PDB file of C-alpha atoms in Angstrom:
ATOM      1  CA  MET A  60     117.901 104.896 235.583  1.00  0.00           C
ATOM      2  CA  HIS A  61     119.697 102.332 237.736  1.00  0.00           C
ATOM      3  CA  ASP A  62     123.308 101.581 238.539  1.00  0.00           C
ATOM      4  CA  VAL A  63     124.618  98.341 237.059  1.00  0.00           C
ATOM      5  CA  PHE A  64     126.874  96.070 239.106  1.00  0.00           C
ATOM      6  CA  MET A  65     128.949  93.099 238.009  1.00  0.00           C
ATOM      7  CA  ASP A  66     130.529  91.012 240.772  1.00  0.00           C
ATOM      8  CA  GLY A  67     129.945  93.865 243.236  1.00  0.00           C
ATOM      9  CA  THR A  68     131.575  96.510 241.009  1.00  0.00           C
ATOM     10  CA  ASP A  69     129.607  99.452 239.625  1.00  0.00           C
ATOM     11  CA  ILE A  70     130.045  99.276 235.845  1.00  0.00           C
ATOM     12  CA  GLY A  71     127.608 101.964 234.750  1.00  0.00           C
ATOM     13  CA  ASP A  72     124.000 103.087 234.514  1.00  0.00           C
ATOM     14  CA  VAL A  73     121.102 101.641 232.572  1.00  0.00           C
ATOM     15  CA  CYS A  74     117.379 102.168 232.260  1.00  0.00           C
ATOM     16  CA  VAL A  75     115.726  99.070 233.674  1.00  0.00           C
ATOM     17  CA  PRO A  76     111.998  98.474 233.873  1.00  0.00           C
ATOM     18  CA  GLU A  77     110.755  98.575 237.453  1.00  0.00           C
ATOM     19  CA  SER A  78     109.697  94.931 237.109  1.00  0.00           C
ATOM     20  CA  GLU A  79     113.346  93.902 236.692  1.00  0.00           C
ATOM     21  CA  VAL A  80     114.681  95.693 239.778  1.00  0.00           C
ATOM     22  CA  ASN A  81     115.476  93.092 242.453  1.00  0.00           C
ATOM     23  CA  GLU A  82     116.444  93.132 246.118  1.00  0.00           C
ATOM     24  CA  THR A  83     120.123  92.427 245.368  1.00  0.00           C
ATOM     25  CA  ASN A  84     120.360  95.455 243.073  1.00  0.00           C
ATOM     26  CA  ILE A  85     118.598  97.648 245.620  1.00  0.00           C
ATOM     27  CA  ALA A  86     120.862  96.457 248.445  1.00  0.00           C
ATOM     28  CA  GLN A  87     123.972  97.271 246.390  1.00  0.00           C
ATOM     29  CA  LEU A  88     122.606 100.731 245.610  1.00  0.00           C
ATOM     30  CA  ILE A  89     121.869 101.343 249.288  1.00  0.00           C
ATOM     31  CA  ILE A  90     125.373 100.248 250.317  1.00  0.00           C
ATOM     32  CA  ARG A  91     126.826 102.597 247.717  1.00  0.00           C
ATOM     33  CA  ARG A  92     124.630 105.435 249.006  1.00  0.00           C
ATOM     34  CA  PHE A  93     125.720 104.687 252.606  1.00  0.00           C
ATOM     35  CA  LYS A  94     129.345 105.139 251.538  1.00  0.00           C
ATOM     36  CA  ASN A  95     128.631 108.361 249.616  1.00  0.00           C
ATOM     37  CA  ILE A  96     126.597 110.233 252.228  1.00  0.00           C
ATOM     38  CA  ALA A  97     128.627 112.947 253.971  1.00  0.00           C
ATOM     39  CA  TRP A  98     128.310 111.572 257.508  1.00  0.00           C
ATOM     40  CA  PRO A  99     129.523 114.033 260.156  1.00  0.00           C
ATOM     41  CA  ASP A 100     132.818 113.781 261.944  1.00  0.00           C
ATOM     42  CA  SER A 101     132.785 113.627 265.730  1.00  0.00           C
ATOM     43  CA  ASN A 102     133.604 116.753 267.699  1.00  0.00           C
ATOM     44  CA  LEU A 103     136.655 115.979 269.851  1.00  0.00           C
ATOM     45  CA  VAL A 104     136.665 117.444 273.361  1.00  0.00           C
ATOM     46  CA  VAL A 105     139.938 117.630 275.299  1.00  0.00           C
ATOM     47  CA  GLN A 106     140.184 118.196 279.053  1.00  0.00           C
ATOM     48  CA  PRO A 107     141.814 120.377 280.242  1.00  0.00           C
ATOM     49  CA  PRO A 108     140.313 122.797 277.700  1.00  0.00           C
ATOM     50  CA  LYS A 109     141.699 125.685 275.641  1.00  0.00           C
ATOM     51  CA  GLY A 110     144.264 123.630 273.728  1.00  0.00           C
ATOM     52  CA  ARG A 111     146.680 123.165 276.628  1.00  0.00           C
ATOM     53  CA  THR A 112     147.593 120.301 278.931  1.00  0.00           C
ATOM     54  CA  LEU A 113     150.485 119.289 281.150  1.00  0.00           C
ATOM     55  CA  VAL A 114     153.294 116.812 280.649  1.00  0.00           C
ATOM     56  CA  ASN A 115     152.966 113.689 282.882  1.00  0.00           C
ATOM     57  CA  PHE A 116     149.272 114.469 283.462  1.00  0.00           C
ATOM     58  CA  GLU A 117     146.240 112.392 282.419  1.00  0.00           C
ATOM     59  CA  THR A 118     144.613 114.313 279.579  1.00  0.00           C
ATOM     60  CA  ASN A 119     140.983 113.321 278.964  1.00  0.00           C
ATOM     61  CA  PHE A 120     139.482 112.856 275.482  1.00  0.00           C
ATOM     62  CA  TYR A 121     135.847 112.319 274.496  1.00  0.00           C
ATOM     63  CA  THR A 122     133.023 113.173 272.132  1.00  0.00           C
ATOM     64  CA  LEU A 123     129.336 113.733 272.767  1.00  0.00           C
ATOM     65  CA  ASP A 124     128.587 112.560 269.207  1.00  0.00           C
ATOM     66  CA  SER A 125     127.636 108.976 269.959  1.00  0.00           C
ATOM     67  CA  VAL A 126     124.049 108.537 268.770  1.00  0.00           C
ATOM     68  CA  PRO A 127     122.952 106.939 265.482  1.00  0.00           C
ATOM     69  CA  ILE A 128     122.228 109.299 262.586  1.00  0.00           C
ATOM     70  CA  ASP A 129     119.434 108.673 260.071  1.00  0.00           C
ATOM     71  CA  GLN A 130     119.291 109.906 256.474  1.00  0.00           C
ATOM     72  CA  THR A 131     116.205 109.366 254.322  1.00  0.00           C
ATOM     73  CA  VAL A 132     116.963 108.856 250.627  1.00  0.00           C
ATOM     74  CA  THR A 133     115.214 107.551 247.535  1.00  0.00           C
ATOM     75  CA  VAL A 134     116.692 104.443 245.917  1.00  0.00           C
ATOM     76  CA  ALA A 135     115.019 102.832 242.878  1.00  0.00           C
ATOM     77  CA  ASN A 136     111.845 104.833 243.578  1.00  0.00           C
ATOM     78  CA  ARG A 137     111.692 103.540 247.160  1.00  0.00           C
ATOM     79  CA  GLN A 138     111.996 105.557 250.347  1.00  0.00           C
ATOM     80  CA  VAL A 139     114.962 104.218 252.314  1.00  0.00           C
ATOM     81  CA  VAL A 140     116.204 105.204 255.760  1.00  0.00           C
ATOM     82  CA  ILE A 141     119.951 104.662 256.095  1.00  0.00           C
ATOM     83  CA  ARG A 142     121.300 104.722 259.632  1.00  0.00           C
ATOM     84  CA  ALA A 143     124.950 105.283 260.548  1.00  0.00           C
ATOM     85  CA  VAL A 144     125.818 103.956 263.997  1.00  0.00           C
ATOM     86  CA  PRO A 145     129.103 104.992 265.635  1.00  0.00           C
ATOM     87  CA  ALA A 146     130.880 101.656 266.115  1.00  0.00           C
ATOM     88  CA  THR A 147     134.433 102.618 267.067  1.00  0.00           C
ATOM     89  CA  TYR A 148     136.372 105.751 267.842  1.00  0.00           C
ATOM     90  CA  THR A 149     140.058 106.124 266.977  1.00  0.00           C
ATOM     91  CA  PHE A 150     141.781 108.719 269.130  1.00  0.00           C
ATOM     92  CA  ASP A 151     145.076 109.944 267.640  1.00  0.00           C
ATOM     93  CA  PHE A 152     146.987 111.676 270.427  1.00  0.00           C
ATOM     94  CA  GLY A 153     149.473 113.292 268.043  1.00  0.00           C
ATOM     95  CA  ASP A 154     152.627 111.852 269.583  1.00  0.00           C
ATOM     96  CA  GLY A 155     152.521 108.497 267.812  1.00  0.00           C
ATOM     97  CA  ALA A 156     150.068 106.938 270.262  1.00  0.00           C
ATOM     98  CA  VAL A 157     146.659 105.910 268.912  1.00  0.00           C
ATOM     99  CA  THR A 158     143.837 104.019 270.598  1.00  0.00           C
ATOM    100  CA  THR A 159     140.663 102.557 269.100  1.00  0.00           C
ATOM    101  CA  THR A 160     137.719 101.866 271.373  1.00  0.00           C
ATOM    102  CA  ALA A 161     133.959 101.366 271.273  1.00  0.00           C
ATOM    103  CA  SER A 162     133.661 104.056 273.948  1.00  0.00           C
ATOM    104  CA  PRO A 163     133.218 107.704 272.951  1.00  0.00           C
ATOM    105  CA  GLY A 164     134.959 108.640 276.204  1.00  0.00           C
ATOM    106  CA  HIS A 165     133.306 110.693 278.930  1.00  0.00           C
ATOM    107  CA  PRO A 166     133.704 114.089 280.593  1.00  0.00           C
ATOM    108  CA  HIS A 167     135.542 114.424 283.891  1.00  0.00           C
ATOM    109  CA  PRO A 168     135.389 112.640 286.331  1.00  0.00           C
ATOM    110  CA  ASP A 169     134.617 109.470 284.298  1.00  0.00           C
ATOM    111  CA  LEU A 170     137.987 109.200 282.595  1.00  0.00           C
ATOM    112  CA  ASP A 171     138.046 106.192 280.282  1.00  0.00           C
ATOM    113  CA  VAL A 172     139.976 107.609 277.292  1.00  0.00           C
ATOM    114  CA  THR A 173     143.083 109.344 278.614  1.00  0.00           C
ATOM    115  CA  HIS A 174     146.649 109.867 277.523  1.00  0.00           C
ATOM    116  CA  VAL A 175     149.779 110.950 279.383  1.00  0.00           C
ATOM    117  CA  TYR A 176     152.222 113.037 277.340  1.00  0.00           C
ATOM    118  CA  GLU A 177     155.867 112.439 278.183  1.00  0.00           C
ATOM    119  CA  ARG A 178     157.364 115.489 276.460  1.00  0.00           C
ATOM    120  CA  VAL A 179     156.708 119.197 276.321  1.00  0.00           C
ATOM    121  CA  GLY A 180     155.725 120.390 272.857  1.00  0.00           C
ATOM    122  CA  LYS A 181     152.912 120.856 270.391  1.00  0.00           C
ATOM    123  CA  VAL A 182     150.871 118.022 268.843  1.00  0.00           C
ATOM    124  CA  GLU A 183     147.824 117.687 266.606  1.00  0.00           C
ATOM    125  CA  VAL A 184     145.114 115.466 268.079  1.00  0.00           C
ATOM    126  CA  ARG A 185     142.269 113.944 266.072  1.00  0.00           C
ATOM    127  CA  LEU A 186     139.243 111.685 266.453  1.00  0.00           C
ATOM    128  CA  ASP A 187     138.139 109.413 263.599  1.00  0.00           C
ATOM    129  CA  THR A 188     134.738 107.719 263.827  1.00  0.00           C
ATOM    130  CA  THR A 189     133.965 104.386 262.185  1.00  0.00           C
ATOM    131  CA  TYR A 190     130.281 103.906 261.446  1.00  0.00           C
ATOM    132  CA  SER A 191     128.468 100.643 260.922  1.00  0.00           C
ATOM    133  CA  GLY A 192     125.233 100.921 259.000  1.00  0.00           C
ATOM    134  CA  GLU A 193     121.766  99.568 258.579  1.00  0.00           C
ATOM    135  CA  TYR A 194     118.808 100.439 256.409  1.00  0.00           C
ATOM    136  CA  ARG A 195     115.140  99.833 255.983  1.00  0.00           C
ATOM    137  CA  ILE A 196     112.921 100.242 252.971  1.00  0.00           C
ATOM    138  CA  GLY A 197     109.656 101.967 253.845  1.00  0.00           C
ATOM    139  CA  ASN A 198     108.465 100.591 257.180  1.00  0.00           C
ATOM    140  CA  GLY A 199     110.269  97.261 256.704  1.00  0.00           C
ATOM    141  CA  ASP A 200     112.727  95.584 259.021  1.00  0.00           C
ATOM    142  CA  TRP A 201     116.203  96.976 259.564  1.00  0.00           C
ATOM    143  CA  VAL A 202     118.883  95.248 257.476  1.00  0.00           C
ATOM    144  CA  ALA A 203     122.573  95.398 258.421  1.00  0.00           C
ATOM    145  CA  ILE A 204     124.986  96.920 255.922  1.00  0.00           C
ATOM    146  CA  PRO A 205     128.009  94.602 255.707  1.00  0.00           C
ATOM    147  CA  ASP A 206     130.545  97.432 255.313  1.00  0.00           C
ATOM    148  CA  THR A 207     131.772 100.156 257.647  1.00  0.00           C
ATOM    149  CA  LEU A 208     132.782 103.707 256.863  1.00  0.00           C
ATOM    150  CA  THR A 209     135.410 105.794 258.667  1.00  0.00           C
ATOM    151  CA  VAL A 210     135.041 109.569 258.851  1.00  0.00           C
ATOM    152  CA  ALA A 211     138.259 111.428 259.673  1.00  0.00           C
ATOM    153  CA  GLY A 212     137.923 114.186 262.228  1.00  0.00           C
ATOM    154  CA  GLU A 213     139.414 117.654 262.176  1.00  0.00           C
ATOM    155  CA  SER A 214     142.858 117.999 263.746  1.00  0.00           C
ATOM    156  CA  GLN A 215     143.223 120.231 266.794  1.00  0.00           C
ATOM    157  CA  ASP A 216     146.396 121.778 268.136  1.00  0.00           C
ATOM    158  CA  LEU A 217     147.323 120.796 271.680  1.00  0.00           C
ATOM    159  CA  GLN A 218     150.178 122.434 273.566  1.00  0.00           C
ATOM    160  CA  ILE A 219     151.855 120.250 276.198  1.00  0.00           C
ATOM    161  CA  LEU A 220     153.321 122.405 278.939  1.00  0.00           C
ATOM    162  CA  GLU A 221     155.354 121.767 282.078  1.00  0.00           C
ATOM    163  CA  ALA A 222     154.147 123.023 285.445  1.00  0.00           C
ATOM    164  CA  LEU A 223     156.948 123.981 287.818  1.00  0.00           C
ATOM    165  CA  PRO A 224     156.293 124.023 291.564  1.00  0.00           C
ATOM    166  CA  GLN A 225     157.028 127.285 293.286  1.00  0.00           C
ATOM    167  CA  LEU A 226     157.403 127.811 297.018  1.00  0.00           C
ATOM    168  CA  VAL A 227     155.589 130.803 298.392  1.00  0.00           C
ATOM    169  CA  ILE A 228     156.419 132.344 301.761  1.00  0.00           C
ATOM    170  CA  ARG A 229     153.447 133.728 303.660  1.00  0.00           C
TER     171      ARG A 229
END
């Protein structure tokens, strides 16, 4: 049983003799499989931790989920390794500001994805990861997948607080 495509659109399934399966059909099936695999979202880390930060303070954002992920599948009776490679990260800071970067960010002190909140309040922050892909059939060469896939991350609550200075007499 094989998927049937017409002009790049899946129009159904059909039994096709193995001798009639070609590389174009297999590539289309692999691309479809790439899009249908449940690739993981990236775990967003916020510093300072515990869901709280300060207004007018650089809040740091990053993920440690930055390595390629391989899934082995069978397509047209062939063993195929499909690899999802994190290509870009879209950090949604919850206050209308969004930034997309190739960097996953880094823990303190290497602050390269930061945001300064201008108002006290509560926001929902999120990290979406866009994967590029590649595949190889058996032990063959890696072939780039021409499409990307974005996986939306889980939203996290972040409370933006104000710190007030207080004089202490000693």
